[in-house]
PDB file of C-alpha atoms and ligand atoms in Angstrom:
ATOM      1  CA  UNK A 299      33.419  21.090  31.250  1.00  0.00           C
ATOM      2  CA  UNK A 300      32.305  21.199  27.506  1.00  0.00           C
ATOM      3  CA  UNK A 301      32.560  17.838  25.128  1.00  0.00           C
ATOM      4  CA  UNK A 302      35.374  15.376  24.982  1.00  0.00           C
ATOM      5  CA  UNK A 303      36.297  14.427  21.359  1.00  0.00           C
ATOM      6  CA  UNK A 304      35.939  10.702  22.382  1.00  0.00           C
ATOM      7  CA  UNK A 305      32.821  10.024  24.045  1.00  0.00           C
ATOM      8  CA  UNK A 306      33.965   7.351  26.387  1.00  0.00           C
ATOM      9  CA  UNK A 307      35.571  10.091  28.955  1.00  0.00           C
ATOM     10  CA  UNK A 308      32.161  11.484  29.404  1.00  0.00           C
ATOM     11  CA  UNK A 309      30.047   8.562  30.500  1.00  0.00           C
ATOM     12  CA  UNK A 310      29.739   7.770  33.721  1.00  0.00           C
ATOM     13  CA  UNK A 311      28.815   3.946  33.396  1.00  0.00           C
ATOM     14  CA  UNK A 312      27.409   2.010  31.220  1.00  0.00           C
ATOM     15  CA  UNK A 313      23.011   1.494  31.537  1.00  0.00           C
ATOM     16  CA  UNK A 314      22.028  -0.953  29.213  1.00  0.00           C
ATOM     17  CA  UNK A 315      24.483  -3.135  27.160  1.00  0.00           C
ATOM     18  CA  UNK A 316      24.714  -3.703  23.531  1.00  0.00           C
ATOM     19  CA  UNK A 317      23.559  -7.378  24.226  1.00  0.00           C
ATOM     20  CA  UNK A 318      20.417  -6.799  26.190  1.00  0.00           C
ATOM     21  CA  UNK A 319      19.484  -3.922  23.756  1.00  0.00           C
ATOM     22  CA  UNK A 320      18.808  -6.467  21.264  1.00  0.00           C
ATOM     23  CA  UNK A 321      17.794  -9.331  22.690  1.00  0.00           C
ATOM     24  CA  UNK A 322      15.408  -7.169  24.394  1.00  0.00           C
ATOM     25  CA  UNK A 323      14.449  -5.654  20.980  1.00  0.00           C
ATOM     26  CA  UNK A 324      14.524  -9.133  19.794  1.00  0.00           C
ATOM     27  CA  UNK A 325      11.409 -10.461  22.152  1.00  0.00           C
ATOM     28  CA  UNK A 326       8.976  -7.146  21.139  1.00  0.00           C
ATOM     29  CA  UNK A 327       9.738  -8.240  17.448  1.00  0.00           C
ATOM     30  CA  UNK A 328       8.378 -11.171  18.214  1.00  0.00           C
ATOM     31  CA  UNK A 329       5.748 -10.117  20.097  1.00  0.00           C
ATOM     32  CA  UNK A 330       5.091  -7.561  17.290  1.00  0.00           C
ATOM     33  CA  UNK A 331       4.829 -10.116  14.585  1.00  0.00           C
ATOM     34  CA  UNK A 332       2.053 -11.875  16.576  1.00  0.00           C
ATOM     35  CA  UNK A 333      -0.072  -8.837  17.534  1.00  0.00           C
ATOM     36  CA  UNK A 334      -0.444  -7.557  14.145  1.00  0.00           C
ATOM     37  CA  UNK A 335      -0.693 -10.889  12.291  1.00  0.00           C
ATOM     38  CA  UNK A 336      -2.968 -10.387   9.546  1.00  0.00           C
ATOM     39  CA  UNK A 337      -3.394  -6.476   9.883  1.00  0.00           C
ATOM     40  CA  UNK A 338      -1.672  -3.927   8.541  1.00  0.00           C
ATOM     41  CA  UNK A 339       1.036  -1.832  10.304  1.00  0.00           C
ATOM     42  CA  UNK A 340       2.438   1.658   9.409  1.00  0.00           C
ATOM     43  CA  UNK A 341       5.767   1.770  11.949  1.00  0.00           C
ATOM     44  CA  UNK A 342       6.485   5.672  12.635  1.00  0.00           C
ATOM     45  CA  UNK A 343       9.898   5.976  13.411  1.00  0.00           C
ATOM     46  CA  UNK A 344      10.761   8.955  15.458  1.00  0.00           C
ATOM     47  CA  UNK A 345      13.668  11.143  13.937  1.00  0.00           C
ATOM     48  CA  UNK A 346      16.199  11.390  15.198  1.00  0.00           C
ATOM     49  CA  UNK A 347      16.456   9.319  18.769  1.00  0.00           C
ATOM     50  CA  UNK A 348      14.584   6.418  17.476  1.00  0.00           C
ATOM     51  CA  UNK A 349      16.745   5.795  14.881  1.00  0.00           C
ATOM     52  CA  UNK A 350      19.046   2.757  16.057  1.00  0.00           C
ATOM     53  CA  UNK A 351      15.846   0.985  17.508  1.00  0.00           C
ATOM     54  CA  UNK A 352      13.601   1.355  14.504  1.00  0.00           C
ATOM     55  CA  UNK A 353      16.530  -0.173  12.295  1.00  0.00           C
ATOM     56  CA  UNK A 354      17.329  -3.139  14.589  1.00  0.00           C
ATOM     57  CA  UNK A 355      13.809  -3.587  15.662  1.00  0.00           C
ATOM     58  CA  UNK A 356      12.366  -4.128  11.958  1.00  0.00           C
ATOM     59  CA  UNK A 357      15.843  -5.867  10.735  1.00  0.00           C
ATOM     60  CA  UNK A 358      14.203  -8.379  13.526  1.00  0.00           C
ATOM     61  CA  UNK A 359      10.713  -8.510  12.491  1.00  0.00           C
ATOM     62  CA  UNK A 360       9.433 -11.304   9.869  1.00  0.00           C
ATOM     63  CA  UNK A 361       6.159  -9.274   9.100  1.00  0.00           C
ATOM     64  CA  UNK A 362       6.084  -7.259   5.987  1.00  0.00           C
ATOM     65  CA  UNK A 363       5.893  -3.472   7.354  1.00  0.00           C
ATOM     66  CA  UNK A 364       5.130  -0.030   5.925  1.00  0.00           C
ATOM     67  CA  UNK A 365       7.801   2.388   7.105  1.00  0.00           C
ATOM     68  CA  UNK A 366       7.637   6.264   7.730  1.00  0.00           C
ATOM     69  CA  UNK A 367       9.260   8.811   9.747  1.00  0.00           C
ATOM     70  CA  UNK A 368       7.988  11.877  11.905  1.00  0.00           C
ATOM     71  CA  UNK A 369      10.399  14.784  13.337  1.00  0.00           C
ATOM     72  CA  UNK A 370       9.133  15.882  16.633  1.00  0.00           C
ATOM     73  CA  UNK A 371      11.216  18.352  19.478  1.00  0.00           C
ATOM     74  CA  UNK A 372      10.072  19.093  22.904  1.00  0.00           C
ATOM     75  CA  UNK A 373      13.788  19.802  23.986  1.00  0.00           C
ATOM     76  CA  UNK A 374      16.326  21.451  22.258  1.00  0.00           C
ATOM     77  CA  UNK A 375      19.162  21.381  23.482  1.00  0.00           C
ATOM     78  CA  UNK A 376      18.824  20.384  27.137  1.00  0.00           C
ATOM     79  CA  UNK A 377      18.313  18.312  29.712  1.00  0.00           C
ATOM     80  CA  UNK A 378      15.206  19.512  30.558  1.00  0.00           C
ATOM     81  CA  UNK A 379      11.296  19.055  28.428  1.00  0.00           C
ATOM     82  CA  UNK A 380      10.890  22.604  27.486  1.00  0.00           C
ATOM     83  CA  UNK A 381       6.418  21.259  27.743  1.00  0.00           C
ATOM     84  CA  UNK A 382       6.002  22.648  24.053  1.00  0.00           C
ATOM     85  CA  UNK A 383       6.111  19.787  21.457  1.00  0.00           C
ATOM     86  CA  UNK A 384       7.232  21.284  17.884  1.00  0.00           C
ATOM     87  CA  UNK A 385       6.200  19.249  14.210  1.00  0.00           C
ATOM     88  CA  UNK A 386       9.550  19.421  12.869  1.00  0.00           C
ATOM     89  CA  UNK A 387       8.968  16.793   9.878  1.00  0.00           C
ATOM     90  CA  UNK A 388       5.314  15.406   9.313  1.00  0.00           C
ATOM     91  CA  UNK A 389       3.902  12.225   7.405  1.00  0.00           C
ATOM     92  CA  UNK A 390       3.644  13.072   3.577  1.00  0.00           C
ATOM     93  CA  UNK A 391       0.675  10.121   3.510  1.00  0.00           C
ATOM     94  CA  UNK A 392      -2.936   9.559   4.614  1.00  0.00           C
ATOM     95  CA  UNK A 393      -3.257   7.546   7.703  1.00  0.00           C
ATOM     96  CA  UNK A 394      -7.105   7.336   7.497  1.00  0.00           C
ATOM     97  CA  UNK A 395      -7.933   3.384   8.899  1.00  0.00           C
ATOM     98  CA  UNK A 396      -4.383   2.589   9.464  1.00  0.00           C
ATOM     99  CA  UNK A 397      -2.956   0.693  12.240  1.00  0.00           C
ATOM    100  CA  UNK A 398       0.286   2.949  13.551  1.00  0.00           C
ATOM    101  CA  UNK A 399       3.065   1.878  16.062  1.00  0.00           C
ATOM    102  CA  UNK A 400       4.772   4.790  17.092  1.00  0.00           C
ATOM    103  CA  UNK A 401       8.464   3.508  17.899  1.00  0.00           C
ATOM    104  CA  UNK A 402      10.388   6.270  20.262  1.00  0.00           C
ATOM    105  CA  UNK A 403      13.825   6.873  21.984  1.00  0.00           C
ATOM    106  CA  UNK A 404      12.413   7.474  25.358  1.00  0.00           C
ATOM    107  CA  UNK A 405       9.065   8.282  27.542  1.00  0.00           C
ATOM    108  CA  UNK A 406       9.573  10.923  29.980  1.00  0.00           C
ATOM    109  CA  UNK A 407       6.873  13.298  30.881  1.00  0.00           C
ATOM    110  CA  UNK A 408       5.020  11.866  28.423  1.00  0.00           C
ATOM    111  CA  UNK A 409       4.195  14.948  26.596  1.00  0.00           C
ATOM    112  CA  UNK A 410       5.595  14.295  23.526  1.00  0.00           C
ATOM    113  CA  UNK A 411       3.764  10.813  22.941  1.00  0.00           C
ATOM    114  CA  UNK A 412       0.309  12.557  24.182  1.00  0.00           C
ATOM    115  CA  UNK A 413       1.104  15.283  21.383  1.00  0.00           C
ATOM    116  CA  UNK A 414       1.486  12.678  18.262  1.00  0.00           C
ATOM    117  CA  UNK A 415      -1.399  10.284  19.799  1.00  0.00           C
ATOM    118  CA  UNK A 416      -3.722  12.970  20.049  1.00  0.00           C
ATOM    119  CA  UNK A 417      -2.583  14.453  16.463  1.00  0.00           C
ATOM    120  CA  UNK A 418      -2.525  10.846  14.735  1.00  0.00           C
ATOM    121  CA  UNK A 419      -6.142   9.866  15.973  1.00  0.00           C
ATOM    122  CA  UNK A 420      -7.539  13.385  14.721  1.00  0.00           C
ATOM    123  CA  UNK A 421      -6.362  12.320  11.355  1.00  0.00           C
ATOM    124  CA  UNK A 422      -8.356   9.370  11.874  1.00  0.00           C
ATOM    125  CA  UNK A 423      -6.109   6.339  12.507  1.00  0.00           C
ATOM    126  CA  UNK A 424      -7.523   2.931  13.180  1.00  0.00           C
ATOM    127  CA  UNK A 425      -5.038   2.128  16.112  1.00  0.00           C
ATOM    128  CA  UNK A 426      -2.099   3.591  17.372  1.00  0.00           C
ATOM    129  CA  UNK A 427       0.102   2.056  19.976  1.00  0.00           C
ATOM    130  CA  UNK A 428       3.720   3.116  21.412  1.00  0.00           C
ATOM    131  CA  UNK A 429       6.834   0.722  21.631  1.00  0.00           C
ATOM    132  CA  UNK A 430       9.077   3.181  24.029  1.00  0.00           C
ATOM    133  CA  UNK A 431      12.846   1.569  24.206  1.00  0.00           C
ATOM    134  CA  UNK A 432      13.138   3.722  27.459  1.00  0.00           C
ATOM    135  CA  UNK A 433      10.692   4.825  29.864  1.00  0.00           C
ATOM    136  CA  UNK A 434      11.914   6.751  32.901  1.00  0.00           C
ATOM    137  CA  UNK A 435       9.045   5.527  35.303  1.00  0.00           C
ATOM    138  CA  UNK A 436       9.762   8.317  37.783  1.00  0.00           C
ATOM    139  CA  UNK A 437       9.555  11.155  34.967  1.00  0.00           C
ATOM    140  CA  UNK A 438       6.110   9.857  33.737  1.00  0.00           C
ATOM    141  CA  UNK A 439       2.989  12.039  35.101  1.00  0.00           C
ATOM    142  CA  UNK A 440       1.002   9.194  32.993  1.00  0.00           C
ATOM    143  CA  UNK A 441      -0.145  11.513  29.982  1.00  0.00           C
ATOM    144  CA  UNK A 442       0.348   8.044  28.074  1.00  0.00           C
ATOM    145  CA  UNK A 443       0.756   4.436  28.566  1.00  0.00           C
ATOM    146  CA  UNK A 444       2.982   2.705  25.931  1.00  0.00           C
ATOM    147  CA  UNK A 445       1.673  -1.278  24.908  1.00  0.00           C
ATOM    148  CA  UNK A 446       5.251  -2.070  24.040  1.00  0.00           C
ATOM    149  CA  UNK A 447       8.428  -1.074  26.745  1.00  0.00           C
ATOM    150  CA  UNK A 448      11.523  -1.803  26.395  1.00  0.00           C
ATOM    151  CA  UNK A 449      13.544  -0.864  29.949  1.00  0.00           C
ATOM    152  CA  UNK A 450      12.556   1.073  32.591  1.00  0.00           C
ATOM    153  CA  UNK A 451      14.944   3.115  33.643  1.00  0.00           C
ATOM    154  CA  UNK A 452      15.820   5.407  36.593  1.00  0.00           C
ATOM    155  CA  UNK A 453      15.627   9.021  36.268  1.00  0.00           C
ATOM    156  CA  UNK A 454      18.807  10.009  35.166  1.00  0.00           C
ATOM    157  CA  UNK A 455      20.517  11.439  31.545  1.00  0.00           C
ATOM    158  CA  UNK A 456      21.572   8.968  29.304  1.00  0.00           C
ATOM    159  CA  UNK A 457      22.813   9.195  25.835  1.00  0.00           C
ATOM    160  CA  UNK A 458      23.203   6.546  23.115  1.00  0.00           C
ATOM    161  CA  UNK A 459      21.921   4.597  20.964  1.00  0.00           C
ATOM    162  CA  UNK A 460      20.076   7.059  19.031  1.00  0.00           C
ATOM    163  CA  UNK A 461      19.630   9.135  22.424  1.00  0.00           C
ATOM    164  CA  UNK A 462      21.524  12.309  22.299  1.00  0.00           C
ATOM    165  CA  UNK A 463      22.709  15.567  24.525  1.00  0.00           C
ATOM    166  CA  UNK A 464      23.224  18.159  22.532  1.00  0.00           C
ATOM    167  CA  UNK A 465      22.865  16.431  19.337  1.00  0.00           C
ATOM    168  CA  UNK A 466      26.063  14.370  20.238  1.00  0.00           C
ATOM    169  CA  UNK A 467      26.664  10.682  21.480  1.00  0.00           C
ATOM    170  CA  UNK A 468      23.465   9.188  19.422  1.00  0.00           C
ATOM    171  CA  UNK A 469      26.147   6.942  17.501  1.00  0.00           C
ATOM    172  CA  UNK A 470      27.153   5.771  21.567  1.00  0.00           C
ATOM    173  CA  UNK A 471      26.224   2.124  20.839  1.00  0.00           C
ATOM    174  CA  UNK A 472      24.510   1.302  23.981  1.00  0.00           C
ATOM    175  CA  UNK A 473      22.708   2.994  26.567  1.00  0.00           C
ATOM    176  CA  UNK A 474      24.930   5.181  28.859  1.00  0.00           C
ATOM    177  CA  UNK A 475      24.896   7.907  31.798  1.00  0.00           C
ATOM    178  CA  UNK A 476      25.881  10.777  30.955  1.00  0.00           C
ATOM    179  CA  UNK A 477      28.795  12.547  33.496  1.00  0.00           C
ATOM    180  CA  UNK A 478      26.978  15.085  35.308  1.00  0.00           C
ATOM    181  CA  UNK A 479      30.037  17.559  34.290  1.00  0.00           C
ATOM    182  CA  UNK A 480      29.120  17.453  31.099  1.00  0.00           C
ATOM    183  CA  UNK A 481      25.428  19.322  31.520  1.00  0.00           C
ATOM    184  CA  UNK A 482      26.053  21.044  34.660  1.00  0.00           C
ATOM    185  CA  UNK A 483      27.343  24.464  35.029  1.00  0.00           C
ATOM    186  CA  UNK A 484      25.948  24.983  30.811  1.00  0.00           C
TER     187      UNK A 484
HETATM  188  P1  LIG B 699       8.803  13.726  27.131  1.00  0.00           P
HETATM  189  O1  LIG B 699       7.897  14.531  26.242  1.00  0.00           O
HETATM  190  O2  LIG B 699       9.054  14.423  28.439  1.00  0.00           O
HETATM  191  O3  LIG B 699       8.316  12.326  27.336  1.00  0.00           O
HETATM  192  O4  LIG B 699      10.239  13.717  26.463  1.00  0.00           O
HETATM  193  C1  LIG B 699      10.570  12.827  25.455  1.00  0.00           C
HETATM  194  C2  LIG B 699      11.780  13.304  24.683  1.00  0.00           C
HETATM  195  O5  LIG B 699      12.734  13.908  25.553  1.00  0.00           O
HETATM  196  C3  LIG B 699      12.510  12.152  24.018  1.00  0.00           C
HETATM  197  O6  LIG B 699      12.055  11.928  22.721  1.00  0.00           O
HETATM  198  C4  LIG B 699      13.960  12.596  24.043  1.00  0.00           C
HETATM  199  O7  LIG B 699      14.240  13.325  22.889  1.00  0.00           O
HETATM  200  C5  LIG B 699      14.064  13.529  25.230  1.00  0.00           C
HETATM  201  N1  LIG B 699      14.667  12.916  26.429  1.00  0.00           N
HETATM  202  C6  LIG B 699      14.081  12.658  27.619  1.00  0.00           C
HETATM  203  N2  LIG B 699      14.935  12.099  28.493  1.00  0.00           N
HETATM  204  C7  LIG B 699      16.111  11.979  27.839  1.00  0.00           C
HETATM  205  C8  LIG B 699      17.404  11.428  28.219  1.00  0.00           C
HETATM  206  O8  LIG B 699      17.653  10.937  29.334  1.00  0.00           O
HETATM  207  N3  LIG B 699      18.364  11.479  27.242  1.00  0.00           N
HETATM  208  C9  LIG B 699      18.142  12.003  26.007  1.00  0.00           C
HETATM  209  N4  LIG B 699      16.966  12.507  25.623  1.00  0.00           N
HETATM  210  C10 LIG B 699      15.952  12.496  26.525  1.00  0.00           C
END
């Protein structure tokens, strides 16, 4: 079964709703604006599955941000971590005494996030810290533990909201499961 032209034949239900995606997003805003009152913050979007959250997480936050972007692939094109975490696009800046939040699509093995944590604090970063919107509990081997969580999800495929298979359904607007037909049989 390859892709349908409208993405709504291909999901299987619907995860996480539009709604609870930002109210959700809405409360670690919050929570954000508190824990780094007074200190600076450099927020490190993650290209390109983080980019719905980063852009309704800071249109939420009050506190006056610095803003960069890091490309990062551990798995192609499938389903599956391929273990191997690739620097796709890097920083063009110094991050020497910086505060960092990290702000990413999804946690599953954990590889990727031990990759850039490890790779930010060698180039000498005050504090880094993780705001995950997904983290499939089951999936994590605990290579990391993100400060900031958004759902906890079950260990299945979903697409949306930034969250792709195959580079398509990131512009799904909320969190969906992906039909099993879709990835099976590939
Ligand atoms: P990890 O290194 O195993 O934690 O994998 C993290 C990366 O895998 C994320 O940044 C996503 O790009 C991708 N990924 C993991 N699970 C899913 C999923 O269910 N849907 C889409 N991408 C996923």
């Amino acid at each position: 079964m390859g892709l349908s032209e409208y993405y709504k034949d291909d999901i299987e239900r619907v995860l996480i709703s539009q709604t609870d995606l930002n109210n959700r997003i809405g409360e670690i805003a919050m929570q954000l604006d508190k824990d780094y009152k007074g200190k600076n913050l450099l927020v490190i979007g993650i290209l390109k599955g983080a980019i719905f959250t980063i852009t309704n997480l800071l249109e939420k936050m009050q506190k006056n941000v610095d803003l960069d972007f890091m490309t990062l692939s551990s798995y192609g094109d499938k389903v599956r971590s391929s273990g191997s975490i690739k620097l796709v696009m890097d920083l063009d800046r110094n991050v020497e005494n910086t505060n960092i939040l990290i702000v990413e699509d999804i946690i599953d093995t954990g590889l990727t996030m031990k990759w850039l944590l490890d790779y930010l604090y060698k180039k000498k970063a005050a504090s880094v810290e993780i705001f995950t919107l997904l983290e499939k509990k089951e999936g994590h081997k605990h290579f990391v533990n993100p400060k900031y969580v958004g759902f906890q999800i079950p260990n299945e495929f979903v697409v949306g909201f930034g969250l792709d298979y195959g580079q398509y359904y990131r512009n799904v607007p909320y969190i969906g499961v992906l039909k099993e037909g879709v990835y099976k049989g590939e």
